[in-house]
Amino acid sequence: MVGLNGVGKTNLLDAVYYTCIGKSYLSTTDRYNIRKGENFLRLEGVFYNNDQEKNNIAITVEKDKKKTISSDGKNYKRISEHVGNYPCVMISPTDVQGLLDASEERRKFIDQSITQYDKDYLRQLLEYNKLLKQRNALLKQFAERRTYNELLINTISEKMDGPAQKIYEARKSFVERISSQFSDTYSHISEDKEQARIEYKSSLDDTPFLQSLAESKDRDRILQRTTKGIHKDDLKLIMNDDQLKVYASQGQLKSFIMALKLSQYKIIQSVHKNTPILLLDDIFDKLDQERVKFIIDILLKENYGQIFISDTNLYRVENILQILETNYHKFVIESTESISLEKH
């Protein structure tokens, strides 16, 4: 899909992601996706799985009401039942800065990957986060009242131990799987100009969960929050043995993040019964024509399934697709109310 900045291309790609995953890629709060002046949003999508079975998905968000997701007209009892049914990977310009700056974003990358093929992981993650919130609330409450109930804190800590261990093992396994895929993909995209790798870091690497909480008891009381645990895990991004943020140029940063997200796609594809959808949002800005052609050629040759690409240049991607002699649909977007389709 092509169009000038601000006409709604990103919103359309996010709508696809939202319908697949059950939440926006760009906004953490559902109500912020409702158009100004309106009281609700509704998304509808028709999906076909790898067995060509048709499924109608509808998502409704109303102000001050609980979000609903339905499949063929029947509401899911829990939103989590929808997550992972139709896998999707999005690559956005915001990924570079987000993944570089915030460990929370790097954890989210791991969690977004695993939850799309492991429903038990999502259950464990929800349980851990619920208990973590309770533990932090108690620590704050104790500080305000100048009291402390160690038995109550330990009871919650013990409940967190099981989910923490399962989350840790799933994350470690995922990063081990994606690491070699990532190194190969980056090497291909960069044409072997640099060496890149990723590493998973967790406090559970060296210390059992309950022991780490016991060791940080006094610090937790002072700071009124849980300072150790799998909610502090991180993914180290490394290029030529240096931190990516310190070493890399803008072009290398883009190539690194693109290789990481394409590797995410490949891992999900290898274990999921349905082929993921790939969304590329304006990622070719400031790349020369040969680099764009090289990347698109990789996507076509390595079976990345259904791909949606947005671009501000009306002809850049189209010219390459014509050279590569592949079929495509071109959506010309002038505004969210004005979209034209050309088939090729």
Short mmCIF file of N, CA and C in Angstrom, two decimals, residues 190-344:
data_model
loop_
_atom_site.label_atom_id
_atom_site.label_comp_id
_atom_site.label_asym_id
_atom_site.label_seq_id
_atom_site.Cartn_x
_atom_site.Cartn_y
_atom_site.Cartn_z
N SER A 190 23.34 -8.29 5.56
CA SER A 190 24.51 -7.40 5.58
C SER A 190 25.60 -7.84 4.61
N GLU A 191 25.37 -8.99 3.96
CA GLU A 191 26.35 -9.56 3.03
C GLU A 191 27.70 -9.80 3.73
N ASP A 192 27.61 -10.36 4.93
CA ASP A 192 28.78 -10.79 5.73
C ASP A 192 29.73 -9.66 6.09
N LYS A 193 29.22 -8.44 6.21
CA LYS A 193 30.09 -7.31 6.55
C LYS A 193 30.39 -7.23 8.04
N GLU A 194 29.47 -7.72 8.88
CA GLU A 194 29.69 -7.72 10.33
C GLU A 194 29.16 -9.02 10.93
N GLN A 195 29.57 -9.25 12.16
CA GLN A 195 29.06 -10.38 12.93
C GLN A 195 28.07 -9.85 13.96
N ALA A 196 26.90 -10.46 14.05
CA ALA A 196 25.89 -10.00 15.00
C ALA A 196 25.33 -11.20 15.75
N ARG A 197 24.96 -10.95 17.00
CA ARG A 197 24.38 -12.03 17.80
C ARG A 197 23.50 -11.45 18.89
N ILE A 198 22.68 -12.31 19.50
CA ILE A 198 21.83 -11.91 20.62
C ILE A 198 22.07 -12.87 21.78
N GLU A 199 21.91 -12.37 23.01
CA GLU A 199 22.10 -13.19 24.20
C GLU A 199 20.98 -12.91 25.21
N TYR A 200 20.48 -13.95 25.83
CA TYR A 200 19.44 -13.83 26.86
C TYR A 200 20.09 -13.73 28.22
N LYS A 201 19.67 -12.73 29.01
CA LYS A 201 20.21 -12.54 30.35
C LYS A 201 19.07 -12.54 31.36
N SER A 202 19.23 -13.36 32.40
CA SER A 202 18.22 -13.45 33.45
C SER A 202 18.90 -13.68 34.79
N SER A 203 18.28 -13.17 35.86
CA SER A 203 18.81 -13.42 37.20
C SER A 203 18.75 -14.91 37.53
N LEU A 204 17.86 -15.64 36.85
CA LEU A 204 17.74 -17.08 37.10
C LEU A 204 18.88 -17.87 36.47
N ASP A 205 19.71 -17.22 35.67
CA ASP A 205 20.87 -17.90 35.10
C ASP A 205 21.80 -18.39 36.21
N ASP A 206 21.90 -17.60 37.28
CA ASP A 206 22.87 -17.89 38.35
C ASP A 206 22.24 -18.21 39.69
N THR A 207 21.01 -17.73 39.90
CA THR A 207 20.41 -17.86 41.23
C THR A 207 18.96 -18.31 41.12
N PRO A 208 18.53 -19.31 41.88
CA PRO A 208 17.12 -19.72 41.87
C PRO A 208 16.21 -18.55 42.23
N PHE A 209 15.00 -18.56 41.73
CA PHE A 209 14.08 -17.43 41.87
C PHE A 209 13.84 -17.04 43.33
N LEU A 210 13.46 -18.00 44.16
CA LEU A 210 13.15 -17.68 45.55
C LEU A 210 14.38 -17.19 46.32
N GLN A 211 15.53 -17.71 45.98
CA GLN A 211 16.76 -17.25 46.62
C GLN A 211 17.05 -15.80 46.26
N SER A 212 16.85 -15.46 44.98
CA SER A 212 17.11 -14.08 44.54
C SER A 212 16.15 -13.10 45.21
N LEU A 213 14.88 -13.52 45.45
CA LEU A 213 13.94 -12.66 46.15
C LEU A 213 14.33 -12.49 47.61
N ALA A 214 14.81 -13.58 48.21
CA ALA A 214 15.24 -13.51 49.62
C ALA A 214 16.45 -12.57 49.77
N GLU A 215 17.36 -12.65 48.81
CA GLU A 215 18.56 -11.81 48.86
C GLU A 215 18.24 -10.33 48.67
N SER A 216 17.17 -10.04 47.94
CA SER A 216 16.82 -8.64 47.66
C SER A 216 15.71 -8.12 48.58
N LYS A 217 15.43 -8.85 49.67
CA LYS A 217 14.32 -8.49 50.57
C LYS A 217 14.43 -7.07 51.10
N ASP A 218 15.60 -6.72 51.63
CA ASP A 218 15.78 -5.38 52.21
C ASP A 218 15.68 -4.29 51.15
N ARG A 219 16.26 -4.54 50.00
CA ARG A 219 16.20 -3.56 48.89
C ARG A 219 14.76 -3.38 48.42
N ASP A 220 14.02 -4.47 48.35
CA ASP A 220 12.60 -4.40 47.94
C ASP A 220 11.80 -3.53 48.91
N ARG A 221 12.08 -3.70 50.20
CA ARG A 221 11.34 -2.92 51.21
C ARG A 221 11.64 -1.43 51.06
N ILE A 222 12.89 -1.10 50.81
CA ILE A 222 13.28 0.31 50.68
C ILE A 222 12.68 0.94 49.42
N LEU A 223 12.76 0.22 48.29
CA LEU A 223 12.29 0.75 47.01
C LEU A 223 10.80 0.50 46.77
N GLN A 224 10.18 -0.32 47.60
CA GLN A 224 8.74 -0.61 47.54
C GLN A 224 8.34 -1.28 46.22
N ARG A 225 9.20 -2.12 45.73
CA ARG A 225 8.91 -2.88 44.51
C ARG A 225 9.84 -4.09 44.44
N THR A 226 9.46 -5.07 43.62
CA THR A 226 10.24 -6.30 43.47
C THR A 226 11.38 -6.05 42.49
N THR A 227 12.60 -6.05 43.00
CA THR A 227 13.75 -5.64 42.19
C THR A 227 14.44 -6.77 41.44
N LYS A 228 14.08 -8.02 41.76
CA LYS A 228 14.66 -9.16 41.03
C LYS A 228 13.54 -10.09 40.56
N GLY A 229 13.83 -10.82 39.48
CA GLY A 229 12.84 -11.75 38.94
C GLY A 229 12.86 -11.72 37.43
N ILE A 230 12.02 -12.55 36.82
CA ILE A 230 12.05 -12.65 35.36
C ILE A 230 11.48 -11.40 34.69
N HIS A 231 10.82 -10.52 35.44
CA HIS A 231 10.35 -9.25 34.88
C HIS A 231 11.51 -8.28 34.66
N LYS A 232 12.73 -8.69 35.04
CA LYS A 232 13.93 -7.89 34.80
C LYS A 232 14.84 -8.52 33.75
N ASP A 233 14.39 -9.61 33.13
CA ASP A 233 15.18 -10.27 32.08
C ASP A 233 15.49 -9.30 30.94
N ASP A 234 16.52 -9.61 30.17
CA ASP A 234 16.88 -8.73 29.06
C ASP A 234 17.44 -9.55 27.89
N LEU A 235 17.44 -8.93 26.74
CA LEU A 235 18.01 -9.51 25.52
C LEU A 235 19.13 -8.60 25.07
N LYS A 236 20.36 -9.09 25.11
CA LYS A 236 21.51 -8.27 24.72
C LYS A 236 21.67 -8.32 23.20
N LEU A 237 21.82 -7.14 22.60
CA LEU A 237 21.99 -7.01 21.16
C LEU A 237 23.45 -6.64 20.89
N ILE A 238 24.17 -7.51 20.18
CA ILE A 238 25.62 -7.37 20.06
C ILE A 238 26.06 -7.40 18.60
N MET A 239 26.97 -6.50 18.24
CA MET A 239 27.57 -6.48 16.90
C MET A 239 29.09 -6.38 17.04
N ASN A 240 29.77 -7.33 16.45
CA ASN A 240 31.25 -7.38 16.53
C ASN A 240 31.74 -7.22 17.97
N ASP A 241 31.08 -7.95 18.88
CA ASP A 241 31.46 -8.01 20.30
C ASP A 241 31.24 -6.71 21.07
N ASP A 242 30.55 -5.74 20.49
CA ASP A 242 30.20 -4.50 21.18
C ASP A 242 28.68 -4.39 21.27
N GLN A 243 28.20 -3.58 22.24
CA GLN A 243 26.77 -3.32 22.30
C GLN A 243 26.32 -2.65 21.01
N LEU A 244 25.21 -3.11 20.48
CA LEU A 244 24.72 -2.60 19.19
C LEU A 244 24.55 -1.09 19.22
N LYS A 245 24.00 -0.56 20.30
CA LYS A 245 23.71 0.87 20.39
C LYS A 245 24.98 1.71 20.28
N VAL A 246 26.08 1.19 20.81
CA VAL A 246 27.35 1.92 20.81
C VAL A 246 28.03 1.82 19.45
N TYR A 247 27.95 0.68 18.83
CA TYR A 247 28.78 0.39 17.66
C TYR A 247 28.15 0.78 16.33
N ALA A 248 26.86 0.57 16.17
CA ALA A 248 26.26 0.49 14.84
C ALA A 248 25.89 1.84 14.23
N SER A 249 25.96 1.90 12.91
CA SER A 249 25.46 3.03 12.14
C SER A 249 23.94 2.88 11.99
N GLN A 250 23.28 3.91 11.44
CA GLN A 250 21.83 3.83 11.24
C GLN A 250 21.45 2.69 10.31
N GLY A 251 22.23 2.49 9.25
CA GLY A 251 21.96 1.39 8.33
C GLY A 251 22.12 0.04 8.99
N GLN A 252 23.15 -0.10 9.83
CA GLN A 252 23.38 -1.35 10.53
C GLN A 252 22.29 -1.62 11.56
N LEU A 253 21.83 -0.55 12.23
CA LEU A 253 20.73 -0.70 13.19
C LEU A 253 19.49 -1.23 12.50
N LYS A 254 19.14 -0.64 11.36
CA LYS A 254 17.96 -1.09 10.61
C LYS A 254 18.11 -2.54 10.18
N SER A 255 19.29 -2.90 9.68
CA SER A 255 19.52 -4.27 9.22
C SER A 255 19.44 -5.24 10.39
N PHE A 256 19.97 -4.85 11.55
CA PHE A 256 19.96 -5.71 12.73
C PHE A 256 18.53 -5.99 13.18
N ILE A 257 17.73 -4.93 13.32
CA ILE A 257 16.36 -5.10 13.80
C ILE A 257 15.52 -5.85 12.77
N MET A 258 15.75 -5.59 11.48
CA MET A 258 15.01 -6.32 10.45
C MET A 258 15.34 -7.81 10.50
N ALA A 259 16.62 -8.12 10.66
CA ALA A 259 17.02 -9.53 10.75
C ALA A 259 16.41 -10.19 11.98
N LEU A 260 16.33 -9.44 13.08
CA LEU A 260 15.75 -9.98 14.31
C LEU A 260 14.27 -10.29 14.12
N LYS A 261 13.53 -9.38 13.49
CA LYS A 261 12.09 -9.58 13.31
C LYS A 261 11.81 -10.66 12.26
N LEU A 262 12.63 -10.74 11.22
CA LEU A 262 12.44 -11.80 10.22
C LEU A 262 12.76 -13.17 10.84
N SER A 263 13.71 -13.19 11.75
CA SER A 263 14.03 -14.44 12.46
C SER A 263 12.88 -14.82 13.39
N GLN A 264 12.27 -13.83 14.02
CA GLN A 264 11.07 -14.07 14.83
C GLN A 264 10.01 -14.74 13.97
N TYR A 265 9.80 -14.21 12.78
CA TYR A 265 8.83 -14.79 11.85
C TYR A 265 9.16 -16.26 11.56
N LYS A 266 10.42 -16.53 11.25
CA LYS A 266 10.82 -17.89 10.87
C LYS A 266 10.62 -18.89 12.01
N ILE A 267 10.91 -18.47 13.24
CA ILE A 267 10.72 -19.38 14.38
C ILE A 267 9.24 -19.68 14.58
N ILE A 268 8.41 -18.64 14.53
CA ILE A 268 6.96 -18.86 14.67
C ILE A 268 6.45 -19.76 13.55
N GLN A 269 6.91 -19.48 12.33
CA GLN A 269 6.49 -20.28 11.17
C GLN A 269 6.86 -21.75 11.33
N SER A 270 8.02 -22.01 11.94
CA SER A 270 8.51 -23.39 12.04
C SER A 270 7.72 -24.24 13.03
N VAL A 271 7.02 -23.58 13.97
CA VAL A 271 6.32 -24.35 15.01
C VAL A 271 4.80 -24.18 14.97
N HIS A 272 4.30 -23.24 14.17
CA HIS A 272 2.86 -22.95 14.16
C HIS A 272 2.18 -23.68 13.00
N LYS A 273 0.93 -24.06 13.22
CA LYS A 273 0.19 -24.76 12.18
C LYS A 273 -0.26 -23.82 11.06
N ASN A 274 -0.31 -22.51 11.34
CA ASN A 274 -0.70 -21.52 10.33
C ASN A 274 0.47 -20.60 10.00
N THR A 275 0.61 -20.27 8.72
CA THR A 275 1.70 -19.39 8.28
C THR A 275 1.45 -17.97 8.76
N PRO A 276 2.43 -17.33 9.41
CA PRO A 276 2.23 -15.96 9.90
C PRO A 276 2.06 -14.96 8.76
N ILE A 277 1.41 -13.85 9.06
CA ILE A 277 1.32 -12.70 8.16
C ILE A 277 2.48 -11.77 8.50
N LEU A 278 3.12 -11.19 7.49
CA LEU A 278 4.23 -10.28 7.70
C LEU A 278 3.82 -8.88 7.28
N LEU A 279 3.99 -7.91 8.20
CA LEU A 279 3.63 -6.52 7.96
C LEU A 279 4.88 -5.66 8.00
N LEU A 280 5.17 -4.95 6.91
CA LEU A 280 6.35 -4.08 6.82
C LEU A 280 5.88 -2.64 6.67
N ASP A 281 6.06 -1.86 7.72
CA ASP A 281 5.54 -0.50 7.74
C ASP A 281 6.64 0.52 7.46
N ASP A 282 6.71 1.00 6.23
CA ASP A 282 7.60 2.10 5.85
C ASP A 282 9.04 1.84 6.28
N ILE A 283 9.54 0.62 6.02
CA ILE A 283 10.89 0.28 6.48
C ILE A 283 11.96 0.56 5.44
N PHE A 284 11.57 0.99 4.23
CA PHE A 284 12.54 1.19 3.16
C PHE A 284 13.02 2.63 3.03
N ASP A 285 12.55 3.50 3.92
CA ASP A 285 12.98 4.89 3.90
C ASP A 285 14.50 4.98 4.09
N LYS A 286 15.16 5.77 3.27
CA LYS A 286 16.61 6.02 3.32
C LYS A 286 17.45 4.81 2.92
N LEU A 287 16.82 3.79 2.33
CA LEU A 287 17.58 2.67 1.76
C LEU A 287 17.66 2.85 0.25
N ASP A 288 18.82 2.54 -0.32
CA ASP A 288 18.93 2.69 -1.77
C ASP A 288 18.16 1.58 -2.48
N GLN A 289 17.91 1.78 -3.77
CA GLN A 289 17.08 0.87 -4.55
C GLN A 289 17.62 -0.55 -4.57
N GLU A 290 18.94 -0.69 -4.64
CA GLU A 290 19.53 -2.03 -4.68
C GLU A 290 19.33 -2.76 -3.36
N ARG A 291 19.42 -2.04 -2.24
CA ARG A 291 19.22 -2.66 -0.93
C ARG A 291 17.76 -3.09 -0.78
N VAL A 292 16.83 -2.25 -1.24
CA VAL A 292 15.41 -2.59 -1.17
C VAL A 292 15.14 -3.84 -2.01
N LYS A 293 15.69 -3.86 -3.21
CA LYS A 293 15.51 -5.02 -4.10
C LYS A 293 16.06 -6.29 -3.46
N PHE A 294 17.21 -6.17 -2.83
CA PHE A 294 17.85 -7.31 -2.18
C PHE A 294 16.96 -7.89 -1.08
N ILE A 295 16.39 -7.00 -0.26
CA ILE A 295 15.53 -7.44 0.85
C ILE A 295 14.25 -8.09 0.34
N ILE A 296 13.60 -7.46 -0.64
CA ILE A 296 12.36 -8.01 -1.18
C ILE A 296 12.63 -9.36 -1.85
N ASP A 297 13.76 -9.49 -2.50
CA ASP A 297 14.13 -10.76 -3.14
C ASP A 297 14.26 -11.86 -2.09
N ILE A 298 14.83 -11.53 -0.94
CA ILE A 298 14.94 -12.50 0.16
C ILE A 298 13.55 -12.94 0.62
N LEU A 299 12.65 -11.98 0.78
CA LEU A 299 11.30 -12.28 1.25
C LEU A 299 10.56 -13.20 0.30
N LEU A 300 10.74 -12.98 -0.99
CA LEU A 300 10.04 -13.79 -1.99
C LEU A 300 10.64 -15.18 -2.11
N LYS A 301 11.95 -15.29 -2.03
CA LYS A 301 12.62 -16.57 -2.23
C LYS A 301 12.49 -17.49 -1.01
N GLU A 302 12.34 -16.91 0.19
CA GLU A 302 12.36 -17.72 1.40
C GLU A 302 10.97 -17.95 1.98
N ASN A 303 9.94 -17.79 1.17
CA ASN A 303 8.58 -18.19 1.53
C ASN A 303 8.09 -17.53 2.82
N TYR A 304 7.99 -16.21 2.78
CA TYR A 304 7.47 -15.47 3.93
C TYR A 304 5.95 -15.32 3.89
N GLY A 305 5.28 -16.06 3.04
CA GLY A 305 3.83 -16.06 3.06
C GLY A 305 3.22 -14.75 2.61
N GLN A 306 2.07 -14.39 3.19
CA GLN A 306 1.37 -13.16 2.82
C GLN A 306 2.07 -11.96 3.46
N ILE A 307 2.41 -10.97 2.61
CA ILE A 307 3.17 -9.81 3.07
C ILE A 307 2.41 -8.53 2.72
N PHE A 308 2.29 -7.64 3.70
CA PHE A 308 1.74 -6.30 3.47
C PHE A 308 2.89 -5.30 3.63
N ILE A 309 3.08 -4.45 2.62
CA ILE A 309 4.15 -3.45 2.66
C ILE A 309 3.55 -2.06 2.49
N SER A 310 3.95 -1.13 3.36
CA SER A 310 3.54 0.27 3.16
C SER A 310 4.77 1.09 2.78
N ASP A 311 4.56 2.10 1.92
CA ASP A 311 5.66 2.92 1.45
C ASP A 311 5.13 4.28 1.02
N THR A 312 5.92 5.31 1.25
CA THR A 312 5.52 6.65 0.79
C THR A 312 5.86 6.87 -0.67
N ASN A 313 6.82 6.10 -1.18
CA ASN A 313 7.20 6.20 -2.59
C ASN A 313 6.23 5.37 -3.43
N LEU A 314 5.55 6.02 -4.38
CA LEU A 314 4.49 5.36 -5.14
C LEU A 314 5.00 4.21 -6.01
N TYR A 315 6.28 4.24 -6.41
CA TYR A 315 6.74 3.28 -7.41
C TYR A 315 7.94 2.44 -6.97
N ARG A 316 8.57 2.77 -5.86
CA ARG A 316 9.81 2.09 -5.47
C ARG A 316 9.63 0.58 -5.38
N VAL A 317 8.70 0.12 -4.54
CA VAL A 317 8.49 -1.31 -4.35
C VAL A 317 7.85 -1.93 -5.59
N GLU A 318 6.92 -1.22 -6.22
CA GLU A 318 6.23 -1.75 -7.40
C GLU A 318 7.22 -2.04 -8.52
N ASN A 319 8.16 -1.14 -8.76
CA ASN A 319 9.15 -1.36 -9.82
C ASN A 319 9.97 -2.62 -9.56
N ILE A 320 10.32 -2.85 -8.30
CA ILE A 320 11.10 -4.04 -7.95
C ILE A 320 10.27 -5.30 -8.11
N LEU A 321 9.01 -5.26 -7.71
CA LEU A 321 8.14 -6.42 -7.86
C LEU A 321 7.94 -6.78 -9.32
N GLN A 322 7.89 -5.76 -10.18
CA GLN A 322 7.77 -6.01 -11.62
C GLN A 322 9.04 -6.64 -12.18
N ILE A 323 10.19 -6.16 -11.72
CA ILE A 323 11.47 -6.74 -12.15
C ILE A 323 11.56 -8.19 -11.72
N LEU A 324 11.08 -8.49 -10.49
CA LEU A 324 11.15 -9.85 -9.95
C LEU A 324 10.01 -10.74 -10.46
N GLU A 325 9.12 -10.14 -11.25
CA GLU A 325 8.02 -10.87 -11.92
C GLU A 325 7.17 -11.67 -10.93
N THR A 326 6.63 -10.97 -9.95
CA THR A 326 5.76 -11.62 -8.98
C THR A 326 4.39 -10.93 -8.96
N ASN A 327 3.36 -11.66 -8.57
CA ASN A 327 2.02 -11.07 -8.50
C ASN A 327 1.86 -10.25 -7.23
N TYR A 328 1.09 -9.17 -7.31
CA TYR A 328 0.86 -8.33 -6.14
C TYR A 328 -0.40 -7.49 -6.34
N HIS A 329 -0.92 -6.98 -5.23
CA HIS A 329 -2.02 -6.01 -5.25
C HIS A 329 -1.49 -4.69 -4.73
N LYS A 330 -1.81 -3.63 -5.42
CA LYS A 330 -1.36 -2.29 -5.02
C LYS A 330 -2.55 -1.48 -4.52
N PHE A 331 -2.48 -1.05 -3.26
CA PHE A 331 -3.51 -0.18 -2.68
C PHE A 331 -2.96 1.25 -2.63
N VAL A 332 -3.63 2.16 -3.32
CA VAL A 332 -3.24 3.57 -3.30
C VAL A 332 -4.14 4.29 -2.30
N ILE A 333 -3.52 4.84 -1.25
CA ILE A 333 -4.28 5.42 -0.14
C ILE A 333 -4.13 6.94 -0.15
N GLU A 334 -5.25 7.62 -0.33
CA GLU A 334 -5.25 9.08 -0.25
C GLU A 334 -5.73 9.55 1.12
N SER A 335 -6.57 8.75 1.75
CA SER A 335 -7.03 8.98 3.12
C SER A 335 -7.67 7.68 3.58
N THR A 336 -8.05 7.59 4.85
CA THR A 336 -8.69 6.37 5.35
C THR A 336 -10.04 6.11 4.68
N GLU A 337 -10.61 7.16 4.05
CA GLU A 337 -11.89 6.99 3.35
C GLU A 337 -11.71 6.80 1.85
N SER A 338 -10.47 6.95 1.35
CA SER A 338 -10.24 6.87 -0.09
C SER A 338 -9.09 5.92 -0.39
N ILE A 339 -9.45 4.67 -0.75
CA ILE A 339 -8.47 3.63 -1.05
C ILE A 339 -8.84 2.99 -2.37
N SER A 340 -7.87 2.93 -3.29
CA SER A 340 -8.11 2.29 -4.58
C SER A 340 -7.20 1.07 -4.71
N LEU A 341 -7.67 0.06 -5.43
CA LEU A 341 -6.94 -1.21 -5.57
C LEU A 341 -6.61 -1.46 -7.02
N GLU A 342 -5.31 -1.83 -7.25
CA GLU A 342 -4.86 -2.27 -8.56
C GLU A 342 -4.28 -3.67 -8.41
N LYS A 343 -4.69 -4.60 -9.29
CA LYS A 343 -4.17 -5.96 -9.26
C LYS A 343 -3.10 -6.14 -10.33
N HIS A 344 -2.02 -6.83 -9.97
CA HIS A 344 -0.92 -7.06 -10.92
C HIS A 344 -0.43 -8.50 -10.80
#
